[in-house]
CSV table of C-alpha atoms and ligand atoms in Angstrom, one decimal:
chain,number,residue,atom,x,y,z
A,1,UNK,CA,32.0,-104.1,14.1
A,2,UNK,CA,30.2,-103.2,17.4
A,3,UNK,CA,32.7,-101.5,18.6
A,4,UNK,CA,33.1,-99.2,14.8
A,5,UNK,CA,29.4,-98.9,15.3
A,6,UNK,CA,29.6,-97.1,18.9
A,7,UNK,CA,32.5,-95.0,18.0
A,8,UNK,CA,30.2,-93.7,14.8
A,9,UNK,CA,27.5,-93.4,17.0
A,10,UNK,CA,29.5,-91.0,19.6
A,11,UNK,CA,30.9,-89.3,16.3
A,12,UNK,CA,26.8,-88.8,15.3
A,13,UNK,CA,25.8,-87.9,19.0
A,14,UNK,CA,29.0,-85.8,19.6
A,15,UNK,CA,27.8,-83.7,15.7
A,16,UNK,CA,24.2,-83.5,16.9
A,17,UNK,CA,25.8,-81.9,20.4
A,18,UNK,CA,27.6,-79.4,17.9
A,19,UNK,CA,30.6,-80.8,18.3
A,20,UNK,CA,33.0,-80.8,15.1
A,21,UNK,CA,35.8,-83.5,15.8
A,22,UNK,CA,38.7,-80.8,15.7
A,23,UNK,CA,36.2,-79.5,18.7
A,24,UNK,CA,36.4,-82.0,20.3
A,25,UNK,CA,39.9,-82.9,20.6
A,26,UNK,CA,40.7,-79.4,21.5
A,27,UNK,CA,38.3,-80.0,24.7
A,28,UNK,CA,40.8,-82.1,26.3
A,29,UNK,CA,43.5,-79.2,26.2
A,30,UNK,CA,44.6,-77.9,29.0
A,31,UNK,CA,43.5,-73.6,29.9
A,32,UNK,CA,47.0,-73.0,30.9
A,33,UNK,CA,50.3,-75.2,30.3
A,34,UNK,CA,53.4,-75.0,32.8
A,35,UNK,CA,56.3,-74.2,31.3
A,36,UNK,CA,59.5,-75.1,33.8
A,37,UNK,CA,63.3,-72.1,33.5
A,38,UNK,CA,65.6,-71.8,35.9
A,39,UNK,CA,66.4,-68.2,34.5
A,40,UNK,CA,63.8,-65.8,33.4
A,41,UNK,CA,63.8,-63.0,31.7
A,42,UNK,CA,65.6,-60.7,30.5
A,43,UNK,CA,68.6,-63.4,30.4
A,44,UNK,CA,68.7,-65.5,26.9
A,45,UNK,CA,67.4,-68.5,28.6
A,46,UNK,CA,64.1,-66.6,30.1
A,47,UNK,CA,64.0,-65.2,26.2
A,48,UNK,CA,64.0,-68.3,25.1
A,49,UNK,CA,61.6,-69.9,26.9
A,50,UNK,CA,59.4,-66.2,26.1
A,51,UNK,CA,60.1,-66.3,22.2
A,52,UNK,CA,59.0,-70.2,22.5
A,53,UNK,CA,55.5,-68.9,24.5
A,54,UNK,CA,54.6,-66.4,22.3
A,55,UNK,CA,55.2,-67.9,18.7
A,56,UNK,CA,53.2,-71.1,19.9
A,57,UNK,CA,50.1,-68.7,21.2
A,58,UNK,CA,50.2,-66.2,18.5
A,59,UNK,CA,50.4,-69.2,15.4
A,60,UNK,CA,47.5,-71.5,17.6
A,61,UNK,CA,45.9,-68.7,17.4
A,62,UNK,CA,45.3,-68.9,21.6
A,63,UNK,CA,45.0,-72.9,21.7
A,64,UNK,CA,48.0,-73.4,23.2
A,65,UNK,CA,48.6,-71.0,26.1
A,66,UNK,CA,51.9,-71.2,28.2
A,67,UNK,CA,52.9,-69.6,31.4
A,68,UNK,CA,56.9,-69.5,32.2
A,69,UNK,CA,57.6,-70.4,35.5
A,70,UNK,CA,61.2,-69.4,36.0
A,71,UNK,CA,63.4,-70.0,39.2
A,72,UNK,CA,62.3,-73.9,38.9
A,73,UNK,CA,59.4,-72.5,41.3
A,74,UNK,CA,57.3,-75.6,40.7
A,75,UNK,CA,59.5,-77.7,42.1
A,76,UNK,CA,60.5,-75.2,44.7
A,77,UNK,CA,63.9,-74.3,43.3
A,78,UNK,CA,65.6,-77.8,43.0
A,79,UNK,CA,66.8,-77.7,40.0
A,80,UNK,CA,68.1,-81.1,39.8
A,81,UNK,CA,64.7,-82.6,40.3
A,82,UNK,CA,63.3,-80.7,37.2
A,83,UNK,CA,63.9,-83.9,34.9
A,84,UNK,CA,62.1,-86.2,36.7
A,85,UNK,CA,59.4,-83.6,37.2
A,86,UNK,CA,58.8,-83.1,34.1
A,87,UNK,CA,58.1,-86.9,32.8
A,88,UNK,CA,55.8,-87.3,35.9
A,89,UNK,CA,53.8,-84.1,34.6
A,90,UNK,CA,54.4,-82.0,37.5
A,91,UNK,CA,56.0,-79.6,34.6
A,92,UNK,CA,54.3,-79.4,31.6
A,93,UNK,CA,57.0,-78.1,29.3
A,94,UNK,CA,60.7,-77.0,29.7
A,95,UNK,CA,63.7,-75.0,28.3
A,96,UNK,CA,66.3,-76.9,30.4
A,97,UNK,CA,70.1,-77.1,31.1
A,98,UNK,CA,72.3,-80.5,30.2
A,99,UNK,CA,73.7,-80.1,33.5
A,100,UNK,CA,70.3,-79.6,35.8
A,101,UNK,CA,68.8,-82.9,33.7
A,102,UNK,CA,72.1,-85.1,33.5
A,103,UNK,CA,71.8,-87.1,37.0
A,104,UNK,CA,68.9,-88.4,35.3
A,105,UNK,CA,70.0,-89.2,31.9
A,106,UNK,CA,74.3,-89.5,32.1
A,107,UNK,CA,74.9,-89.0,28.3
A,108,UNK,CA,74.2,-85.0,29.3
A,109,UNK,CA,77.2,-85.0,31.1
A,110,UNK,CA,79.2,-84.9,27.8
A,111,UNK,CA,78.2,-81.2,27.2
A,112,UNK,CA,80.1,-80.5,30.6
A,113,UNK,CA,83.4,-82.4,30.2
A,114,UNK,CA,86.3,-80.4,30.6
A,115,UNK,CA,87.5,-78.6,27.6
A,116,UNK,CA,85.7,-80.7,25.1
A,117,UNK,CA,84.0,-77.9,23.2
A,118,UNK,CA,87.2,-75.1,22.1
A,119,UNK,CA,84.7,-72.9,20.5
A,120,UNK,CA,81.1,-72.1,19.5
A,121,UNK,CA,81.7,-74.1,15.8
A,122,UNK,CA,82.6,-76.8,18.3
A,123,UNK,CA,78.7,-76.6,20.2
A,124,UNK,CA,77.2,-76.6,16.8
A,125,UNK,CA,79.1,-79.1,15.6
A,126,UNK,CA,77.5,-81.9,18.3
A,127,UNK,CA,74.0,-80.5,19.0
A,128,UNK,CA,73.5,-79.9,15.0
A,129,UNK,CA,75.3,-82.8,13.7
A,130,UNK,CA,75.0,-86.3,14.4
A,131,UNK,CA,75.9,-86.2,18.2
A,132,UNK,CA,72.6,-83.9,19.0
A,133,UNK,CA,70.0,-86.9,17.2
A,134,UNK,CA,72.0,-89.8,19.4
A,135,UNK,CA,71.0,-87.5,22.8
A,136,UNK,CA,67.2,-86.8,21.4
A,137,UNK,CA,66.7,-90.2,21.1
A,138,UNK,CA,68.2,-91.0,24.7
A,139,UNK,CA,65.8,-88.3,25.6
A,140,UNK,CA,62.6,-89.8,24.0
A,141,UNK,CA,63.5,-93.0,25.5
A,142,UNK,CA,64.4,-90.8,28.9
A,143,UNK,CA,60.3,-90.2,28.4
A,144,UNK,CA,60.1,-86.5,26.9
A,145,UNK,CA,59.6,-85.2,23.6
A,146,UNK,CA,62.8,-83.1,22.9
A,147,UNK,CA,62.1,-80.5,20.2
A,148,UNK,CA,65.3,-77.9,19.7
A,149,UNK,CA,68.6,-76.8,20.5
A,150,UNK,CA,68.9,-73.3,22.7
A,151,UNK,CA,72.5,-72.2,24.6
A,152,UNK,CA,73.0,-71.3,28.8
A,153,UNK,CA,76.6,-70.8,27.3
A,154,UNK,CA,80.3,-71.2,28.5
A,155,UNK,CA,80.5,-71.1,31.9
A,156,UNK,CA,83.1,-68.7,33.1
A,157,UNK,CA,84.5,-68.1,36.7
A,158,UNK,CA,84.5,-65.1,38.9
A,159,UNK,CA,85.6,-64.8,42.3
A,160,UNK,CA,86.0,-62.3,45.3
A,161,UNK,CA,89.6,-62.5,45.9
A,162,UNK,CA,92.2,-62.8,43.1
A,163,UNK,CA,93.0,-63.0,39.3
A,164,UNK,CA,93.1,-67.1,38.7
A,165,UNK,CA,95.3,-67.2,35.7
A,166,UNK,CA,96.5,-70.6,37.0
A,167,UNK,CA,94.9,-73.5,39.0
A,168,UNK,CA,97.1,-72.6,41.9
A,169,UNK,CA,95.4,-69.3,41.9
A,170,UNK,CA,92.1,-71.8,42.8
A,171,UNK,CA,93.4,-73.4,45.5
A,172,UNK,CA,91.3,-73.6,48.4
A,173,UNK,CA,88.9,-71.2,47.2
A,174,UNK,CA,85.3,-72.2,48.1
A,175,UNK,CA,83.1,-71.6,44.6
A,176,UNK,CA,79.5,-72.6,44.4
A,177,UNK,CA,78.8,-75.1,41.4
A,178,UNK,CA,75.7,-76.8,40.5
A,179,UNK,CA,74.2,-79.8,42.0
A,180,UNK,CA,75.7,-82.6,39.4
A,181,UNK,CA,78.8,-84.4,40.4
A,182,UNK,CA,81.4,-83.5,37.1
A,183,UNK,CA,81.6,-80.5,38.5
A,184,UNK,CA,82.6,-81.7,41.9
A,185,UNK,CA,85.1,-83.5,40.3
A,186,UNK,CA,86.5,-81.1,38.1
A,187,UNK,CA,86.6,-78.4,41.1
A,188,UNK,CA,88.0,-80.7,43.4
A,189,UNK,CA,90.9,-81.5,40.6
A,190,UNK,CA,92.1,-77.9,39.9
A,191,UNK,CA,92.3,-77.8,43.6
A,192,UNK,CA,89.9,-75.5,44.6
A,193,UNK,CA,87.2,-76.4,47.7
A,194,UNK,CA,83.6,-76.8,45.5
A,195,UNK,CA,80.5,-76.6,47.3
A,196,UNK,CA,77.3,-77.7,45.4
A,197,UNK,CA,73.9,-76.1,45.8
A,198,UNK,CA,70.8,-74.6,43.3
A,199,UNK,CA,71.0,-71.4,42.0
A,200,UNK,CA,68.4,-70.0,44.0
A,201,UNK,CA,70.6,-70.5,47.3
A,202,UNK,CA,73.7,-69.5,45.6
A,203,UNK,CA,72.9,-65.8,45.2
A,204,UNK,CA,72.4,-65.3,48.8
A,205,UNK,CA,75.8,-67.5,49.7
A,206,UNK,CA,77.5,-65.0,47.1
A,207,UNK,CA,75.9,-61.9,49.1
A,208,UNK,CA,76.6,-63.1,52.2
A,209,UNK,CA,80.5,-64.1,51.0
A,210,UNK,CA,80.0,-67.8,52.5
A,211,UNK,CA,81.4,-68.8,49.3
A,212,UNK,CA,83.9,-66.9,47.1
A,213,UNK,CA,82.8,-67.1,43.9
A,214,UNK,CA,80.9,-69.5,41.1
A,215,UNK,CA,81.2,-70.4,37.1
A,216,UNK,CA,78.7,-69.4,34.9
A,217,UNK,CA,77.8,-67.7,31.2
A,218,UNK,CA,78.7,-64.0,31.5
A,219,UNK,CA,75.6,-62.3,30.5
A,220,UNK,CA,74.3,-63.5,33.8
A,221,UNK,CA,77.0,-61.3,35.7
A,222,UNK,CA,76.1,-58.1,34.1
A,223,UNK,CA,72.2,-58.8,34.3
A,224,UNK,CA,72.7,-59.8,38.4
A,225,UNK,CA,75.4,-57.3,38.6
A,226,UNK,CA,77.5,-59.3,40.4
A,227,UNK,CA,80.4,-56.6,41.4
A,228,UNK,CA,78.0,-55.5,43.7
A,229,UNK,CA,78.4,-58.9,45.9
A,230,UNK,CA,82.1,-59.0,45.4
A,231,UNK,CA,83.1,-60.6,42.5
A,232,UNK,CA,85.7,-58.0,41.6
A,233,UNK,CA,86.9,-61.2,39.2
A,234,UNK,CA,86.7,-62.9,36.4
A,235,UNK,CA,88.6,-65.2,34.0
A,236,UNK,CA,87.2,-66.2,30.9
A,237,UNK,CA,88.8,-69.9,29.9
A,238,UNK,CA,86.0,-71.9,27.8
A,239,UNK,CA,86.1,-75.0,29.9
A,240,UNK,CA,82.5,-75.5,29.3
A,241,UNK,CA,79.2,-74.5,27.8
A,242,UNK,CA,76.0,-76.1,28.8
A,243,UNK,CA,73.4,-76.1,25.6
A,244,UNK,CA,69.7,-75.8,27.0
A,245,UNK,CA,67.0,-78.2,25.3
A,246,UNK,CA,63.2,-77.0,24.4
A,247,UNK,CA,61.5,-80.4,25.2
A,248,UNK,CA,57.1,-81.8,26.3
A,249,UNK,CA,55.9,-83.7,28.5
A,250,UNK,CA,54.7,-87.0,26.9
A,251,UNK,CA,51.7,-87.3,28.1
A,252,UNK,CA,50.7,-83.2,27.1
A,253,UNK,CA,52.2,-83.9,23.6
A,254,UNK,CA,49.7,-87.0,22.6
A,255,UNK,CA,47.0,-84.3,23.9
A,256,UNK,CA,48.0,-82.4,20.9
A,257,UNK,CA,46.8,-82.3,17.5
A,258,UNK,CA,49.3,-83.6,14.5
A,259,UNK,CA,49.0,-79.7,13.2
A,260,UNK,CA,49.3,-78.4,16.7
A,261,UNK,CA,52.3,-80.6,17.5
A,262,UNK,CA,54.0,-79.3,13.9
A,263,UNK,CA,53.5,-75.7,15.0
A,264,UNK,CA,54.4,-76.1,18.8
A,265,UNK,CA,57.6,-77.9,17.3
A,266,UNK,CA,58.5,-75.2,14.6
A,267,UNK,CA,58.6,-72.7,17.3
A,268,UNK,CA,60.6,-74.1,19.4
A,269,UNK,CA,63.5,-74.5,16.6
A,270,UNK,CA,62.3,-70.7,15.6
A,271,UNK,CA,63.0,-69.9,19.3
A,272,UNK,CA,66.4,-72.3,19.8
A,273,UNK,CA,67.8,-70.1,17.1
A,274,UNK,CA,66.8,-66.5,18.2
A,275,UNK,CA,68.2,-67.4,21.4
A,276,UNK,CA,71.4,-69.1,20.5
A,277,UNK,CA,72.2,-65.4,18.8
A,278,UNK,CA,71.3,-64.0,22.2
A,279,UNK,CA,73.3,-65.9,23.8
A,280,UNK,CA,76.6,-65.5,22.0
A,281,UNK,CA,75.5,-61.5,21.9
A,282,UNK,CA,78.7,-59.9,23.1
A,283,UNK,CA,81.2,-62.5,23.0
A,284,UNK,CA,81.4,-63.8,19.6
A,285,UNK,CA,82.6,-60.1,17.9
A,286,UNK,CA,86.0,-59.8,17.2
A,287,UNK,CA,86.0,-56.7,20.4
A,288,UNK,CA,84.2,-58.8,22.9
A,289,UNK,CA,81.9,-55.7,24.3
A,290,UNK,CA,80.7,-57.8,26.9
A,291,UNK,CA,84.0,-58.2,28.5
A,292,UNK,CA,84.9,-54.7,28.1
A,293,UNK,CA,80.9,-53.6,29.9
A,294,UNK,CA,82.2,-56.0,32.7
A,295,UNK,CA,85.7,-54.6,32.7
A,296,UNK,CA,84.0,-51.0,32.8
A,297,UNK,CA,81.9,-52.3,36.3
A,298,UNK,CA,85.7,-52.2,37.8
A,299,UNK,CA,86.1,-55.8,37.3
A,300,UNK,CA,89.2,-57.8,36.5
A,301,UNK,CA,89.0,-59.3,33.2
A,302,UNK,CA,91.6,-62.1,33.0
A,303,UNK,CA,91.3,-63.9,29.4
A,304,UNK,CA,93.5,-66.9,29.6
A,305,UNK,CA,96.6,-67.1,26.8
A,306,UNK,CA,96.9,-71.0,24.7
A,307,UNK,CA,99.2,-72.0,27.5
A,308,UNK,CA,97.8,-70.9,30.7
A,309,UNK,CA,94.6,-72.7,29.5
A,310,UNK,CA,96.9,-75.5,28.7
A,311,UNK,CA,97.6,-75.9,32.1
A,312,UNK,CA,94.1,-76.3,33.5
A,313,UNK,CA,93.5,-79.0,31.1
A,314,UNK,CA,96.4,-81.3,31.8
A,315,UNK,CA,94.6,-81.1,35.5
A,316,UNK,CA,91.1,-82.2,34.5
A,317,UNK,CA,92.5,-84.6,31.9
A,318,UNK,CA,91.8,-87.8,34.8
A,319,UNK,CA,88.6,-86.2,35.5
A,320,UNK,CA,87.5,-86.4,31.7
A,321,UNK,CA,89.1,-90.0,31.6
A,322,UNK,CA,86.7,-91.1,34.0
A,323,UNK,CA,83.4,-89.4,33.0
A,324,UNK,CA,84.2,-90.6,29.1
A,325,UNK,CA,83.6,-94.2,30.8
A,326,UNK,CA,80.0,-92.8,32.4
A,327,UNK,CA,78.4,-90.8,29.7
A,328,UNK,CA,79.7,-93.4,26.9
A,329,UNK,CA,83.1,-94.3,25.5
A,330,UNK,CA,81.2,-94.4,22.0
A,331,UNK,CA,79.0,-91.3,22.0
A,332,UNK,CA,82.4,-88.9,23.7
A,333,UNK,CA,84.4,-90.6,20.8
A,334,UNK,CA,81.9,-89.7,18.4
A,335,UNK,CA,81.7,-86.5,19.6
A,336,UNK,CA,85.9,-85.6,19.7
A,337,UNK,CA,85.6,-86.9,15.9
A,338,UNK,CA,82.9,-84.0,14.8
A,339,UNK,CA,84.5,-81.2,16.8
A,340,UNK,CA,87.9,-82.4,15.0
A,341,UNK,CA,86.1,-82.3,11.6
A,342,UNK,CA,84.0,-79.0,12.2
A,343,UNK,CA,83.9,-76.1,10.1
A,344,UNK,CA,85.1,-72.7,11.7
B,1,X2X,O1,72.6,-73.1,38.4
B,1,X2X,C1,73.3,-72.6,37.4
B,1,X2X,O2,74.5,-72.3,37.6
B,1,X2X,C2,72.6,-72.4,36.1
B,1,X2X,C3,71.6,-71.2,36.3
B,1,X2X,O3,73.6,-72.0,35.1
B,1,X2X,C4,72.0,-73.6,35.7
B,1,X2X,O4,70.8,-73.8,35.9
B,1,X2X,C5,72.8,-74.7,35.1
């Protein structure tokens, strides 16, 4: 009763101060909230996390303002570390990668097993279906509040010196991949020499040709043109496709008003979907322009036939043996069942 009495009495005081209650909860937000990319601008991840921004400021009306912090700059480019910076509130908000945030929480890792995902029905098929709820909840529990589904997209690899049609075209080669073991492992399989580091230190190692070449989405070779630091090629072959995920901060999202949380939410799926079309811009018509833009930069476009592919999968086959065990025999098995039953 005492206690009802001094909460009615801070309600009176706080009305008699001019306070309205909506007022006062909106004291406690923040002027400015951090949001955490490793790309920026004008790539589909920096649009994502742009659209996300805007939508949120315009439909609060101004109450929740965000500032993009791309290049992982508040956690001085380490990638990898973005996870954990983000529950400890360093990071306010993120648009993040499966593979930056997966030596933190291992059931990421499916999205990067090798050949899992055939095609884009395939992506949909876990992140919209069943699949996609199991790894929010592991999320939540990880200690974020993960709100929608946005695409980095499949990661294809280019390289200074030669068509790679087969992995014997890879042996030896020295390509740059991120900072999370799989890849290591995958690399290391198809016989080529991987070296792991961010992004930010892989531009200058491609510049500087102290490695010979990397893997990722293609829209991020034309927007860095990357035939100007010697990648002369490329070879599209699917193997993998990293999904990004919109998700809060725990501790910023209990700051938040029910109808603020609602909007902030709504935007994010708004945004996931505007993004997951710019993404696939390019790629998914029947003509692929985007391989013929890269094609017309003098580039070698190699697109693998059923059976060359073939061959790079029967390689990786231990290394996806052995990673079914980490992320989860049941949530891998769960997945191969909804990309065999998706609709194309
Ligand atoms: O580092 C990469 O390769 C990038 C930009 O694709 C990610 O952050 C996963």
């Amino acid at each position: 009763m005492k206690f009802r009495r001094t909460l009615l009495g801070l309600a009176l005081a706080a009305t008699a101060l001019g306070f309205t209650t909506g007022a006062m909860a909106q004291a406690a937000y923040k002027s400015e909230y951090k949001m955490s990319l490793v790309l920026g601008p004008p790539t589909p991840w920096g649009m994502a996390g742009k659209i996300w921004a805007d939508l949120v400021k315009e439909r609060t009306q101004g109450r929740i303002n965000i500032k993009l912090y791309p290049g992982v700059s508040l956690i001085q480019g380490d990638q990898t570390r973005e996870f954990s910076a983000l529950r400890q509130g360093v990071i306010d908000m993120a648009v993040g990668s499966t593979i930056n945030w997966s030596p933190q929480v291992k059931e990421l890792n499916l999205f990067s097993m090798p050949f899992l995902m055939p095609d884009y029905a395939a992506i949909d098929a876990l992140t919209q279906g069943e699949v996609g709820k199991d790894i929010f909840a592991r999320l939540d529990k990880a200690g974020v509040v993960p709100l929608a589904w946005g695409e980095n997209g499949y990661r294809e690899v280019t390289n200074s010196k030669r068509p790679i049609k087969s992995p014997e075209d890879l042996k030896g080669m020295k390509l740059r991949v991120v900072g999370s073991p799989i890849f290591s492992d995958m690399f290391s399989a198809m016989g080529a020499n991987p070296t792991q580091m961010s992004w930010a230190d892989a531009q200058p190692a491609l510049a500087s040709g102290a490695v010979d070449g990397q893997e990722n989405p293609l829209f991020l070779f034309t927007v860095l043109k990357m035939h100007t630091v010697g990648q002369k090629f490329v070879t599209t072959w699917g193997y993998v496709a990293d999904p990004l995920i919109f998700v809060v901060n725990k501790e910023i999202w209990a700051s938040w008003t029910p109808a603020d949380q609602a909007i902030v939410r709504q935007a994010a799926i708004d945004a996931g979907k505007q993004e997951i079309a710019l993404a696939r811009k390019g790629l998914t018509e029947a003509d692929k322009p985007l391989l013929k833009e890269i094609a017309g930069m003098g580039v070698t476009v190699t697109q693998l036939t059923p059976a060359e592919r073939e061959a790079f999968v029967k390689v990786t086959r231990p290394v996806y043996a052995k990673w079914k065990g980490t992320v989860g025999n049941d949530l891998v098995t769960k997945a191969e069942k909804a990309i065999a039953g998706r609709k194309q």
